[in-house]
Structures are given as C-alpha cells and as structure tokens.
CSV table of C-alpha atoms in Angstrom, one decimal:
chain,number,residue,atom,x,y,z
L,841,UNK,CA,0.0,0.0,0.0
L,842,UNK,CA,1.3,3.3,-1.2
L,843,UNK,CA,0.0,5.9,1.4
L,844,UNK,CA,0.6,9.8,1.8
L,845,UNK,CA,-0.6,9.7,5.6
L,846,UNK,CA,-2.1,8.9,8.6
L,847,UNK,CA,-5.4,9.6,9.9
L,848,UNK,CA,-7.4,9.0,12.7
L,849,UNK,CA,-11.0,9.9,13.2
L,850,UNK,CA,-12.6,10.1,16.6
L,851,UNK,CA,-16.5,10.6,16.8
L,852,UNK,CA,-17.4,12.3,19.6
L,853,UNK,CA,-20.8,13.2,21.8
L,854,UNK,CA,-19.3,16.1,23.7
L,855,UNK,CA,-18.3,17.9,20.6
L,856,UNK,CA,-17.3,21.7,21.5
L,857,UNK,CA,-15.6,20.7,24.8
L,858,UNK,CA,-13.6,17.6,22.8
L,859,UNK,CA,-12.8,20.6,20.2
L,860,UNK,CA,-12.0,23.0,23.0
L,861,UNK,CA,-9.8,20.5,24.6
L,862,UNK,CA,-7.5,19.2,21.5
L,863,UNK,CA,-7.3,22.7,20.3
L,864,UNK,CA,-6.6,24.9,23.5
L,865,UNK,CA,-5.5,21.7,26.4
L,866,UNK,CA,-3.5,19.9,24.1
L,867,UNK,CA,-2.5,22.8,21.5
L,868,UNK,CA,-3.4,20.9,18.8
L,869,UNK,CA,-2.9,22.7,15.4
L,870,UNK,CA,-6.6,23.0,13.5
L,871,UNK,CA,-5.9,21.9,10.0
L,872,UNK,CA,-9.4,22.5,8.5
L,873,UNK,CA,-13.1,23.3,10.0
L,874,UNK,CA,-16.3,22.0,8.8
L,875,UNK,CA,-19.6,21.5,10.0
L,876,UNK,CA,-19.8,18.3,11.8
L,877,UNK,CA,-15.9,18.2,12.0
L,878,UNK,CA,-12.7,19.7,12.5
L,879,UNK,CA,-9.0,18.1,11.7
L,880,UNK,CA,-6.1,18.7,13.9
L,881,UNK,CA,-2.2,18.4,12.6
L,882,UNK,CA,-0.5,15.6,14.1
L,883,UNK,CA,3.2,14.7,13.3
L,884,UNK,CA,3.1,12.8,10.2
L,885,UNK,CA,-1.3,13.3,10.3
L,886,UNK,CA,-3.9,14.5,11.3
L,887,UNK,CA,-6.6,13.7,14.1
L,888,UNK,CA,-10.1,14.5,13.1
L,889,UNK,CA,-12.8,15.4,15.6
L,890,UNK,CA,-16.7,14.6,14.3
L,891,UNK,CA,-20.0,14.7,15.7
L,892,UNK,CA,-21.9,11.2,16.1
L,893,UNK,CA,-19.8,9.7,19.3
L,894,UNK,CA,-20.9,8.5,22.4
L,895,UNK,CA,-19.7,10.2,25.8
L,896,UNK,CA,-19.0,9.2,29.4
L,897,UNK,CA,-18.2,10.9,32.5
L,898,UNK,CA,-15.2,8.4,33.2
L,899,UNK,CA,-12.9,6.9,31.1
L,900,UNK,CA,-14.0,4.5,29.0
L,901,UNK,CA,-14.1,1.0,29.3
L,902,UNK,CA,-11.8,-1.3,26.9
L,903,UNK,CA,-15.0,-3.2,26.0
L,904,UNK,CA,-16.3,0.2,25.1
L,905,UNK,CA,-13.6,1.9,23.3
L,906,UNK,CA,-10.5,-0.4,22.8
L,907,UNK,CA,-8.3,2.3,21.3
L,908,UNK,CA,-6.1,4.8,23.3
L,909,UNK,CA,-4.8,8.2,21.8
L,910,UNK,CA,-1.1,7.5,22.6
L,911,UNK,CA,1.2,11.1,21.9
L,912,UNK,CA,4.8,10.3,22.2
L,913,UNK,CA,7.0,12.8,23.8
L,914,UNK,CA,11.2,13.7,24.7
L,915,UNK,CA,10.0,14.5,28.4
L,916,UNK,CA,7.7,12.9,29.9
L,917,UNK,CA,7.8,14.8,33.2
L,918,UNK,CA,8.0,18.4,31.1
L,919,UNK,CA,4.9,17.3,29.1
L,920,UNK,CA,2.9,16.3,32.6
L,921,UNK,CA,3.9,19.2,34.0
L,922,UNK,CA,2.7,21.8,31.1
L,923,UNK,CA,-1.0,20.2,31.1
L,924,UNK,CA,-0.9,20.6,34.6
L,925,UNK,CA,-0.7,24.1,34.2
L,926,UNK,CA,-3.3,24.1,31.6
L,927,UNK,CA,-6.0,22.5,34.3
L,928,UNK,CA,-5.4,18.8,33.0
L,929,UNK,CA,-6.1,15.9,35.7
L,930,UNK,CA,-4.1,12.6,35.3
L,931,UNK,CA,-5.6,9.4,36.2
L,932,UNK,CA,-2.0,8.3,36.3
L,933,UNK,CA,0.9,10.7,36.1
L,934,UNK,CA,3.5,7.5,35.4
L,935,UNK,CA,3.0,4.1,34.8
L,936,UNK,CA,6.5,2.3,34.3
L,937,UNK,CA,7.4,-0.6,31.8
L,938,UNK,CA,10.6,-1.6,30.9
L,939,UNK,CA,10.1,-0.2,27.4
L,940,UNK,CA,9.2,3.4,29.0
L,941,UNK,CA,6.7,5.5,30.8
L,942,UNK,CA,3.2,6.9,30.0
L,943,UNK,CA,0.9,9.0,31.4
L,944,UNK,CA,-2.9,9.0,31.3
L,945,UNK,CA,-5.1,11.1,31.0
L,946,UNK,CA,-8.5,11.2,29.7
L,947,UNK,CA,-10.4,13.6,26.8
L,948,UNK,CA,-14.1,15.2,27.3
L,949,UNK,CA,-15.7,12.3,26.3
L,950,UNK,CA,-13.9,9.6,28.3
L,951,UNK,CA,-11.7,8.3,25.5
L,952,UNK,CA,-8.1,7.3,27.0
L,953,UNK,CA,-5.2,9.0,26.2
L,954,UNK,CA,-1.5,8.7,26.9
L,955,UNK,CA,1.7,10.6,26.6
L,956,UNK,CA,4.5,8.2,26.8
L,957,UNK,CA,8.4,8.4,27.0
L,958,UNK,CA,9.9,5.6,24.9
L,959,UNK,CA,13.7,4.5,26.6
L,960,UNK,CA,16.2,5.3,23.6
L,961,UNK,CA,18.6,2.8,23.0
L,962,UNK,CA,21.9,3.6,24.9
C-alpha cells in the first residue's frame, strides 16, 4: 500500500468541549473546520474530531472503546507538567514498563489518552 498519511477519526458526543480540549488543552494545530468536524495536525497526520460519538463521564471502558490516543513525547515529566498548568487531571501521572513510561489522562468524552516516554537505546 502506497500511502501519503495517517489519519485518525474520533467521533465524539461532547463535541465543543472535545474541540476546546484538543485545540486549547492539548494545543493541537486546527488543520481544517467543517460542519460536523474539525481536523487537527498531528506529526506525520492528522486527528479528526466529528460529531456522532458516544460520551461518558469516566474513562472508558476497553469493552467500550478499545483504542487509546497514545502522543509520544522527549520528556515525559515536562509534558505532565505543562498540562498541569493548563487545568489537566491525570488518572496516572507515570505508569513504568521496561520499554518506557506513560501518562494517562483522559479527553471530554472519556476516550483514554497517553503521553509516553519511549527508553532510547543507549
């Protein structure tokens, strides 16, 4: 398969807070608006945001959703700290594994998301 990128669509209930919180929380760049939908830059894609989703006020379950947003970052502890700052509550500010660390955290409408630290190669 001979693609130009990579895309990811989420479809959301809680539309204008999910917006609000990729664009403002996360500073997510908005790559194009319409209607029902707007598309955020990601390194090497995009993340698109629509209307049709289902919402929860926790995060949702695995059997519910078994896809986490996973944003990999240099500093784990910088990036933690930054959110922080912008009002952002971790369910888990670092889970170890011997490949690296993530944080968790979750969006508007419950879906799981995680900044992680890979370990570089010595």
């Amino acid at each position: 398969m001979n693609f130009r990128e990579f895309g990811l669509i989420l479809f959301v209930e809680h539309y204008k807070d999910c917006i609000d919180f990729y664009k403002e929380v996360l500073n997510f760049k908005v790559r194009s608006v319409k209607e029902t939908l707007v598309s955020f830059e990601l390194a090497h894609g995009y993340l698109m945001v629509e209307k049709g989703g289902v919402g929860t006020d926790h995060e949702k379950t695995r059997k519910r959703n078994p896809t986490v947003l996973r944003f990999d970052v240099n500093s784990l502890s910088t990036e933690v700290s930054k959110l922080e700052k912008r009002g952002v509550h971790f369910t888990n500010k670092q889970l170890e594994f011997p490949w690296g660390m993530v944080a968790v955290l979750n969006d508007p409408d419950g879906n799981r998301i995680e900044i992680g630290e890979i370990n570089r190669a010595p």
